[in-house]
Coordinates of C-alpha atoms in Angstrom, one line a residue:
Chain A
M1 CA -31.6 42.4 27.1
Y2 CA -31.9 39.9 24.2
Y3 CA -35.1 39.8 22.3
F4 CA -36.1 36.2 21.8
D5 CA -38.0 35.9 18.5
W6 CA -40.7 33.4 19.6
E7 CA -42.5 33.6 16.3
L8 CA -39.5 32.7 14.2
F9 CA -38.6 29.9 16.6
W10 CA -42.0 28.4 16.6
R11 CA -42.1 28.7 12.8
Y12 CA -38.8 26.7 12.6
I13 CA -39.7 23.8 15.0
W14 CA -43.4 23.4 14.0
P15 CA -43.0 20.8 11.1
P16 CA -46.0 22.1 9.0
S17 CA -44.4 25.5 8.8
A18 CA -40.7 24.6 9.0
F19 CA -41.0 22.2 6.1
Q20 CA -42.2 25.1 3.9
D21 CA -38.4 25.7 3.8
P22 CA -37.4 23.2 1.0
L23 CA -33.8 23.3 2.1
L24 CA -34.9 22.2 5.6
R25 CA -37.2 19.4 4.2
A26 CA -34.5 18.1 2.0
G27 CA -31.9 18.6 4.9
L28 CA -33.8 16.3 7.2
V29 CA -34.1 13.6 4.5
V30 CA -30.5 13.8 3.7
T31 CA -29.5 13.6 7.4
I32 CA -31.6 10.4 8.0
V33 CA -30.6 8.6 4.6
V34 CA -26.9 9.6 5.0
S35 CA -26.8 8.3 8.6
I36 CA -28.3 5.0 7.5
V37 CA -26.2 4.5 4.6
A38 CA -23.0 5.6 6.2
Q39 CA -23.8 3.3 9.2
A40 CA -24.5 0.4 6.9
L41 CA -21.3 0.9 5.0
G42 CA -19.5 1.4 8.1
V43 CA -20.6 -2.0 9.4
G44 CA -19.4 -3.6 6.2
F45 CA -16.1 -2.0 6.3
G46 CA -15.7 -2.8 10.0
L47 CA -16.5 -6.4 9.3
L48 CA -13.8 -6.5 6.7
A49 CA -11.3 -4.9 9.0
A50 CA -12.3 -7.1 11.9
L51 CA -11.7 -10.4 9.9
G52 CA -8.5 -8.7 8.5
K53 CA -7.2 -8.1 12.0
M54 CA -8.0 -11.8 12.9
S55 CA -6.6 -13.2 9.6
K56 CA -3.8 -15.6 9.7
F57 CA -2.2 -13.7 6.7
A58 CA 0.1 -11.0 8.0
G59 CA -0.6 -8.7 5.0
F60 CA -4.4 -8.5 5.8
R61 CA -3.5 -7.9 9.5
W62 CA -1.1 -4.9 8.5
L63 CA -3.8 -3.5 6.2
A64 CA -6.5 -3.6 8.8
D65 CA -4.3 -2.2 11.5
G66 CA -3.1 0.6 9.3
Y67 CA -6.6 1.5 8.4
I68 CA -8.0 1.4 12.1
W69 CA -4.9 3.4 13.1
Y70 CA -5.2 6.2 10.6
F71 CA -9.0 6.7 10.7
R72 CA -9.3 6.5 14.4
G73 CA -6.0 8.7 15.0
T74 CA -7.2 11.5 12.7
P75 CA -10.2 14.0 12.8
L76 CA -13.2 13.0 10.8
L77 CA -13.5 16.7 9.7
V78 CA -10.0 16.5 8.2
Q79 CA -10.6 13.1 6.4
M80 CA -13.8 14.5 5.0
S81 CA -12.0 17.8 3.7
L82 CA -9.3 15.5 2.3
L83 CA -11.6 13.2 0.6
F84 CA -13.8 16.0 -1.0
F85 CA -11.5 18.9 -1.6
G86 CA -8.2 17.0 -1.7
L87 CA -9.4 14.3 -4.2
G88 CA -11.2 16.8 -6.1
V89 CA -8.1 19.2 -6.7
T90 CA -6.0 16.2 -7.9
H91 CA -8.8 15.0 -10.4
I92 CA -8.3 11.4 -9.1
Y93 CA -12.0 11.5 -8.5
D94 CA -14.1 14.6 -8.7
F95 CA -17.4 13.4 -7.0
P96 CA -19.7 14.4 -9.8
D97 CA -23.4 14.5 -9.1
I98 CA -25.2 11.3 -9.5
R99 CA -28.6 11.3 -11.2
L100 CA -31.1 8.7 -10.1
G101 CA -34.3 9.4 -11.9
I102 CA -35.6 12.7 -10.4
L103 CA -33.2 12.5 -7.5
T104 CA -29.8 14.1 -7.7
I105 CA -27.1 13.1 -5.1
S106 CA -24.5 15.8 -5.0
G107 CA -20.9 15.1 -4.9
A108 CA -20.6 16.7 -1.5
I109 CA -23.2 14.2 -0.1
Q110 CA -21.3 11.2 -1.7
A111 CA -18.1 12.2 -0.4
G112 CA -19.4 13.0 3.0
T113 CA -21.3 9.7 3.2
L114 CA -18.1 7.9 2.2
A115 CA -15.9 9.6 4.7
L116 CA -18.5 8.9 7.5
A117 CA -18.7 5.2 6.6
I118 CA -14.8 4.8 6.3
N119 CA -14.4 6.6 9.7
E120 CA -17.2 4.6 11.1
G121 CA -15.7 1.4 9.8
A122 CA -12.7 1.9 12.0
Y123 CA -14.7 2.1 15.2
M124 CA -16.9 -0.7 14.0
A125 CA -14.0 -2.9 13.4
E126 CA -13.0 -3.0 17.1
I127 CA -16.7 -3.5 18.1
I128 CA -17.2 -6.3 15.8
R129 CA -13.8 -7.9 16.9
A130 CA -14.7 -7.8 20.4
G131 CA -18.0 -9.4 19.6
I132 CA -16.5 -12.3 17.7
E133 CA -13.7 -12.9 20.3
S134 CA -16.4 -13.0 22.9
I135 CA -17.6 -16.3 21.4
D136 CA -16.4 -19.4 23.0
P137 CA -13.6 -21.0 20.7
G138 CA -15.5 -24.2 21.2
Q139 CA -18.2 -23.1 18.8
M140 CA -15.7 -22.8 15.9
E141 CA -14.3 -26.1 16.8
A142 CA -17.7 -27.6 16.8
A143 CA -18.6 -26.1 13.6
K144 CA -15.3 -27.3 11.9
S145 CA -15.8 -30.8 13.3
L146 CA -19.1 -30.9 11.4
G147 CA -17.2 -30.1 8.1
M148 CA -17.9 -26.3 7.9
N149 CA -15.2 -24.2 6.4
Y150 CA -14.2 -20.8 8.0
S151 CA -16.6 -18.6 6.2
L152 CA -19.7 -20.9 6.7
A153 CA -18.8 -21.3 10.3
M154 CA -18.6 -17.5 10.6
R155 CA -21.8 -16.7 8.8
R156 CA -24.0 -19.5 10.4
I157 CA -22.4 -20.1 13.8
I158 CA -20.2 -17.1 15.0
L159 CA -21.6 -14.0 13.7
P160 CA -25.3 -14.7 14.6
Q161 CA -24.0 -15.1 18.2
A162 CA -21.6 -12.2 18.0
A163 CA -24.5 -10.0 16.8
R164 CA -26.0 -10.2 20.2
V165 CA -22.9 -8.5 21.7
I166 CA -22.4 -6.1 18.8
I167 CA -25.9 -4.8 18.6
P168 CA -26.0 -2.6 21.7
P169 CA -22.7 -0.6 20.9
L170 CA -23.8 -0.5 17.2
G171 CA -27.0 1.3 18.3
N172 CA -24.9 3.8 20.1
E173 CA -22.7 4.4 17.1
F174 CA -25.8 5.1 15.1
N175 CA -26.9 7.6 17.7
N176 CA -23.5 9.4 17.2
M177 CA -23.7 9.0 13.4
M178 CA -26.9 11.0 13.2
K179 CA -25.3 13.7 15.1
T180 CA -22.1 13.6 13.3
T181 CA -23.7 14.1 9.8
S182 CA -23.9 17.9 10.8
L183 CA -20.2 17.9 10.0
L184 CA -21.2 17.6 6.4
Q185 CA -22.3 21.3 6.2
V186 CA -18.4 22.1 5.9
I187 CA -18.4 20.6 2.5
S188 CA -21.7 22.3 1.8
A189 CA -23.7 19.0 1.6
S190 CA -27.3 20.1 2.1
E191 CA -28.1 18.3 5.4
L192 CA -30.2 19.4 8.4
F193 CA -27.6 21.8 9.9
F194 CA -26.6 23.2 6.5
A195 CA -30.4 24.2 6.1
F196 CA -30.3 25.9 9.5
N197 CA -27.0 27.6 8.6
Q198 CA -28.5 29.0 5.4
A199 CA -31.6 30.2 7.1
N200 CA -29.3 32.0 9.6
A201 CA -27.3 33.6 6.9
R202 CA -30.5 35.1 5.6
L203 CA -32.2 36.0 9.0
F204 CA -29.2 36.3 11.4
K205 CA -31.1 34.7 14.3
P206 CA -28.5 32.2 15.4
F207 CA -29.8 31.7 18.9
E208 CA -33.4 30.7 17.8
L209 CA -32.4 28.8 14.8
F210 CA -29.6 26.6 16.4
I211 CA -31.8 25.9 19.3
A212 CA -34.4 24.8 16.9
A213 CA -31.7 22.8 15.0
S214 CA -30.6 21.1 18.2
L215 CA -34.3 20.0 18.8
Y216 CA -34.4 18.3 15.5
Y217 CA -31.4 16.1 16.3
L218 CA -32.9 15.5 19.9
A219 CA -36.0 14.2 18.2
L220 CA -34.0 12.0 15.8
T221 CA -31.9 10.4 18.6
T222 CA -34.8 10.1 20.8
I223 CA -37.0 8.1 18.3
W224 CA -33.8 6.1 17.6
S225 CA -33.6 5.2 21.5
F226 CA -36.9 3.8 21.3
I227 CA -36.3 1.7 18.3
Q228 CA -33.0 0.6 19.7
S229 CA -34.5 -0.6 22.9
R230 CA -37.2 -2.6 21.1
I231 CA -34.4 -4.2 18.9
E232 CA -32.4 -5.1 21.9
A233 CA -35.3 -6.5 23.9
R234 CA -36.2 -8.8 20.7
V235 CA -32.4 -10.0 20.3
G236 CA -32.1 -10.6 24.1
E237 CA -35.6 -12.2 25.0
R238 CA -34.7 -15.6 23.5
K239 CA -31.9 -16.4 25.7
G240 CA -32.9 -14.4 28.7
A241 CA -30.0 -12.1 28.2
T242 CA -28.9 -9.5 30.7
Q243 CA -31.1 -6.7 31.5
R244 CA -30.4 -3.5 29.4
P245 CA -30.7 0.0 30.9
G246 CA -34.2 1.3 31.3
L247 CA -35.9 3.6 28.7
W248 CA -35.7 6.7 30.6
Q249 CA -32.2 6.0 31.8
R250 CA -31.2 5.8 28.0
F251 CA -32.9 9.0 26.9
L252 CA -31.4 11.1 29.7
S253 CA -27.8 9.7 28.9
G254 CA -28.3 10.8 25.2
G255 CA -25.8 8.3 23.7
T256 CA -22.6 7.4 25.2
K257 CA -20.0 9.7 23.8
G258 CA -19.4 12.6 21.6
A259 CA -18.6 12.6 17.9
H260 CA -15.3 10.8 16.7
Chain B
M1 CA -13.5 -59.4 23.2
S2 CA -17.3 -58.9 22.6
A3 CA -16.7 -58.6 18.8
Q4 CA -14.0 -59.4 16.4
P5 CA -13.1 -56.2 14.7
D6 CA -13.0 -56.2 10.9
K7 CA -9.6 -55.8 9.3
Q8 CA -10.2 -52.5 7.5
V9 CA -8.2 -49.7 9.1
I10 CA -10.2 -46.5 9.8
V11 CA -7.4 -44.6 11.8
H12 CA -3.8 -45.1 11.2
A13 CA -1.6 -43.0 13.3
E14 CA 2.2 -43.3 12.7
K15 CA 4.9 -41.8 15.0
V16 CA 2.8 -38.7 15.7
N17 CA 4.7 -36.0 17.5
K18 CA 3.5 -32.7 18.8
F19 CA 4.9 -29.8 20.8
F20 CA 3.2 -26.9 22.5
G21 CA 6.2 -24.7 22.5
A22 CA 8.9 -26.5 24.2
L23 CA 6.6 -29.0 25.8
H24 CA 6.6 -32.4 23.9
V25 CA 2.9 -33.5 24.3
L26 CA 3.0 -36.4 21.8
K27 CA 6.0 -38.6 21.4
D28 CA 5.9 -41.2 18.7
V29 CA 2.3 -42.1 19.2
S30 CA 1.3 -44.9 16.8
L31 CA -2.2 -46.4 16.8
D32 CA -4.4 -48.3 14.3
V33 CA -8.1 -48.5 14.9
Y34 CA -10.2 -50.9 12.8
K35 CA -13.8 -50.6 11.3
N36 CA -16.4 -51.0 14.1
E37 CA -13.9 -51.1 16.8
V38 CA -14.4 -49.1 20.1
V39 CA -11.1 -47.9 21.5
V40 CA -11.1 -46.2 24.9
I41 CA -8.1 -44.1 25.8
L42 CA -7.2 -43.5 29.5
G43 CA -4.6 -41.5 31.1
P44 CA -3.8 -39.0 33.7
S45 CA -4.5 -35.3 32.8
G46 CA -1.7 -34.0 30.8
S47 CA -0.9 -37.3 29.3
G48 CA -1.8 -36.0 25.8
K49 CA -4.9 -38.2 25.1
S50 CA -7.2 -35.5 24.3
T51 CA -4.5 -33.7 22.2
F52 CA -4.1 -36.9 20.3
L53 CA -7.9 -37.3 19.8
R54 CA -8.0 -33.6 18.5
C55 CA -5.2 -34.4 15.9
I56 CA -7.3 -37.2 14.5
N57 CA -9.6 -34.6 13.0
H58 CA -7.0 -32.0 12.7
L59 CA -8.3 -29.7 15.3
E60 CA -4.6 -29.7 16.4
K61 CA -1.8 -29.6 14.1
I62 CA 1.0 -32.2 14.4
N63 CA 4.6 -31.5 14.1
D64 CA 5.9 -34.8 12.8
G65 CA 4.4 -38.2 11.8
H66 CA 1.2 -39.1 9.9
I67 CA -2.4 -39.7 10.5
Y68 CA -4.6 -41.4 7.9
V69 CA -8.3 -41.5 8.3
N70 CA -10.4 -43.6 5.9
G71 CA -7.2 -44.1 4.0
H72 CA -6.4 -40.6 3.3
M73 CA -3.8 -38.5 5.4
I74 CA -5.6 -35.7 7.2
G75 CA -4.5 -32.1 7.5
Y76 CA -1.5 -32.4 5.3
L77 CA -0.2 -33.3 1.8
E78 CA 3.1 -34.8 1.0
R79 CA 5.0 -32.8 -1.6
D80 CA 8.5 -33.7 -2.4
G81 CA 8.9 -35.8 0.6
R82 CA 7.8 -33.0 2.9
L83 CA 4.5 -32.4 4.6
V84 CA 2.5 -29.3 3.8
E85 CA -0.9 -28.0 5.3
D86 CA -3.7 -29.2 3.2
S87 CA -6.3 -26.8 1.8
E88 CA -9.2 -25.7 4.0
A89 CA -11.8 -27.4 1.6
N90 CA -10.0 -30.8 1.8
I91 CA -9.8 -30.6 5.5
A92 CA -13.3 -29.8 6.0
R93 CA -14.4 -32.6 3.6
Q94 CA -12.5 -35.1 5.7
R95 CA -13.9 -33.7 8.9
A96 CA -17.5 -34.1 7.7
E97 CA -16.8 -37.9 7.8
I98 CA -15.6 -37.8 11.4
G99 CA -18.1 -37.0 14.2
M100 CA -16.8 -35.3 17.4
V101 CA -18.4 -35.0 20.7
F102 CA -16.9 -32.5 23.3
Q103 CA -16.4 -32.4 27.0
R104 CA -18.2 -29.0 27.1
F105 CA -20.9 -30.1 24.5
N106 CA -20.3 -27.0 22.3
L107 CA -24.0 -26.9 21.1
F108 CA -24.9 -23.7 19.1
P109 CA -26.8 -21.8 21.6
H110 CA -28.7 -19.7 19.0
L111 CA -30.3 -22.8 17.4
T112 CA -32.9 -25.3 18.7
A113 CA -32.0 -28.9 19.5
L114 CA -33.2 -29.8 16.1
G115 CA -31.5 -26.7 14.5
N116 CA -28.3 -28.0 15.9
V117 CA -28.7 -31.4 14.5
I118 CA -29.8 -30.2 10.9
E119 CA -27.4 -27.3 10.4
A120 CA -24.5 -29.1 9.0
P121 CA -26.6 -31.8 6.8
I122 CA -28.3 -28.7 5.2
R123 CA -25.3 -26.4 4.8
V124 CA -22.4 -28.8 4.3
R125 CA -24.1 -31.8 2.8
G126 CA -26.7 -29.8 0.8
I127 CA -29.5 -32.0 2.0
P128 CA -33.1 -30.6 1.4
A129 CA -34.4 -29.1 4.6
S130 CA -37.6 -31.3 5.0
Q131 CA -35.4 -34.5 4.5
A132 CA -32.8 -33.2 7.0
R133 CA -35.7 -32.4 9.6
A134 CA -37.1 -35.7 9.2
E135 CA -33.8 -37.5 9.8
G136 CA -32.9 -35.0 12.6
E137 CA -36.1 -35.9 14.5
R138 CA -35.4 -39.6 14.1
L139 CA -31.9 -39.0 15.7
L140 CA -33.3 -37.0 18.5
E141 CA -35.7 -39.8 19.1
R142 CA -33.0 -42.3 19.2
V143 CA -31.2 -40.3 21.9
G144 CA -34.5 -40.0 23.7
L145 CA -35.0 -36.3 23.1
A146 CA -37.9 -36.3 20.5
D147 CA -39.9 -34.0 22.8
K148 CA -37.1 -31.4 23.2
R149 CA -36.5 -30.6 19.6
N150 CA -37.7 -27.1 19.8
Q151 CA -35.8 -26.3 23.0
Y152 CA -32.7 -24.1 23.1
P153 CA -29.6 -25.5 24.5
N154 CA -29.7 -23.4 27.8
Q155 CA -33.2 -24.9 28.4
L156 CA -31.8 -28.4 28.5
S157 CA -29.7 -30.2 31.2
G158 CA -26.1 -31.2 30.7
G159 CA -27.0 -34.7 29.9
Q160 CA -29.6 -33.7 27.4
Q161 CA -27.3 -31.3 25.8
Q162 CA -24.6 -34.0 25.4
R163 CA -27.2 -36.4 23.8
V164 CA -28.1 -33.7 21.4
A165 CA -24.3 -33.2 20.6
I166 CA -24.3 -36.8 19.8
A167 CA -27.2 -36.6 17.6
R168 CA -25.6 -33.6 15.9
A169 CA -22.5 -35.6 15.1
L170 CA -24.2 -38.6 13.9
A171 CA -26.4 -36.4 11.6
M172 CA -23.5 -36.1 9.2
K173 CA -23.4 -39.9 9.0
P174 CA -19.9 -40.3 10.0
N175 CA -18.0 -43.5 9.8
L176 CA -15.9 -42.5 13.0
M177 CA -16.8 -41.0 16.1
L178 CA -14.5 -39.3 18.6
F179 CA -15.6 -38.6 22.1
D180 CA -13.5 -36.2 24.1
E181 CA -14.2 -36.9 27.7
P182 CA -18.0 -36.8 27.0
T183 CA -19.1 -37.2 30.5
S184 CA -16.5 -35.2 32.7
A185 CA -18.5 -32.1 32.6
L186 CA -21.7 -33.8 33.6
D187 CA -23.3 -34.0 37.1
P188 CA -23.1 -37.6 38.3
E189 CA -26.7 -38.4 37.9
M190 CA -26.5 -37.4 34.3
I191 CA -23.7 -39.7 33.2
G192 CA -25.8 -42.8 32.8
E193 CA -28.0 -41.3 30.1
V194 CA -25.1 -40.3 28.0
L195 CA -23.1 -43.6 28.4
E196 CA -26.2 -45.6 27.6
V197 CA -26.5 -43.7 24.2
M198 CA -22.8 -44.3 23.6
Q199 CA -23.1 -47.9 24.4
E200 CA -25.9 -48.5 21.9
L201 CA -23.8 -46.8 19.4
A202 CA -20.8 -48.9 20.2
D203 CA -22.4 -51.9 18.4
E204 CA -22.4 -50.3 15.1
M205 CA -19.9 -47.4 14.9
T206 CA -16.0 -47.1 15.0
M207 CA -15.4 -45.1 18.1
I208 CA -12.4 -43.6 19.9
V209 CA -13.5 -42.4 23.4
V210 CA -11.2 -40.5 25.7
S211 CA -12.8 -41.2 29.2
H212 CA -12.4 -42.4 32.6
E213 CA -15.6 -44.4 32.7
M214 CA -14.3 -47.9 33.6
G215 CA -17.8 -49.4 33.4
F216 CA -18.3 -48.1 29.8
A217 CA -14.8 -49.3 28.9
R218 CA -15.4 -52.9 30.3
A219 CA -18.9 -53.1 28.6
A220 CA -18.2 -51.5 25.3
A221 CA -14.7 -51.1 24.4
Q222 CA -12.7 -54.0 22.4
R223 CA -9.5 -52.2 23.3
V224 CA -8.2 -50.0 26.1
V225 CA -5.2 -47.7 25.4
F226 CA -3.2 -46.2 28.4
M227 CA -1.3 -43.0 27.8
D228 CA 1.2 -41.2 30.0
K229 CA 3.3 -38.3 29.4
G230 CA 2.7 -38.2 25.5
Q231 CA 3.2 -41.9 25.0
I232 CA 1.2 -45.0 24.6
I233 CA 2.3 -47.1 27.6
E234 CA 0.0 -50.1 27.3
Q235 CA -3.0 -51.4 25.5
G236 CA -5.2 -54.5 25.5
A237 CA -8.5 -55.9 25.7
P238 CA -10.5 -54.5 28.7
E239 CA -10.6 -57.6 31.0
E240 CA -6.9 -58.3 30.6
F241 CA -6.1 -54.5 30.8
F242 CA -7.9 -53.9 34.0
D243 CA -7.4 -57.1 35.8
H244 CA -3.8 -57.8 34.6
P245 CA -2.0 -54.7 33.7
K246 CA 1.5 -55.4 32.7
E247 CA 3.2 -51.9 33.4
E248 CA 3.8 -50.5 36.7
R249 CA 2.6 -46.9 35.6
T250 CA -0.7 -48.6 34.4
R251 CA -1.1 -50.3 37.8
L252 CA -0.4 -47.1 39.5
F253 CA -2.9 -45.1 37.5
L254 CA -5.6 -47.8 37.9
G255 CA -5.0 -47.8 41.6
Q256 CA -5.6 -44.1 41.8
I257 CA -8.8 -43.9 39.8
L258 CA -10.4 -47.1 41.3
H259 CA -10.1 -45.9 44.8

């Protein structure tokens, strides 16, 4: 019969005691910051790829298609390893640490964030394109007939409307993103899961520690669900948009799909 | 004729041809429209009348021929005797001088009525927001919707939406207005309010209107153009056109829509 070490378990899920471990404290911050930065960059890459896919220039379409094909068709873990270890060994880019005042961003975190962002962009591209294509073509015609060029019409007329369609799946992508950052531990980026792995290497209590780790991620995604439903309610209220699933329904579904 | 048109040519279309794939939708269409003239284009569905209207502000490309608006060719440049597509910036600049009203209104649903009206003056013309707002409110008042300026399109009736759309087009101070079946998507009780606004405009604007509204054509048009199968079949002053059509196809069409 396995002896469950409650004392250790509580110590690791009760924040005041858990955060005495500097690795865990930093790990939580890294996980949150990396998620936000990677998702934001991913939206940027996705927007570029979506516009590329809809471009009238064949070169841009091929570029966007190739990007989406490769990054959706290969595992994120492989992409991340290729970027960090692969580029490192060629000395094309070594991912040196970046110092910002007292803050040091390790090469592993940079590479991991970039890999997450590039991978995410390939998924966001399809979400953004679907959002743009859901807008009645008459909107673009009306904008053009008023003398707007393509980019002005996109920014002021099409994208604000497409955002209403894009925001719900974007929220789900961010939910996934927070969980997927745990892959960064394979390139030794000091995020949340890395901190628990280090603790486990010291204490060898994988059952207690990894349950504790899972609860941190659950807390993050649950808080995000709250924020997400508030955002969606705000975006939807003006035009009496369709009813979103209720809060409880959303918590229990825990996001929509596994990590990419 | 209610008013003698000026001689200044606003739209000069010359042997315009257009294909949708193998379908020849415009066949050598030529038409001149003069300053302050109101031209109503009639024709059965599929006659090419809406397509022709959309070619005038280059929402549709043409395969052959020339269209000049305000003295400049629209959509194309002549280079070594061949036509090449004009730059996006040039096309946009010309479109800014051409107002267009669509069958399905195409208001921007994320903007209020006033927001719809002032968007292009501010973003395209660079007019200060306060000035654009003052002018926008005047325009909404003119179409009878001053009290609706803060409403979103989905809070307005079809007739109100179309009047906002007219105000939106007028806000750019165009010197030509195109109307693409502006009342076809409206419930019958709302057609009157839109036609009334258009009729007031007709006294001071150059207008090309694709519409089946005979009452409007008789009251406001200087010229009625009948199109069928991609060609202009007949044109003339409204009284003469409606009361003594020359062509058999015109008589047939008028017979159908008048009964």
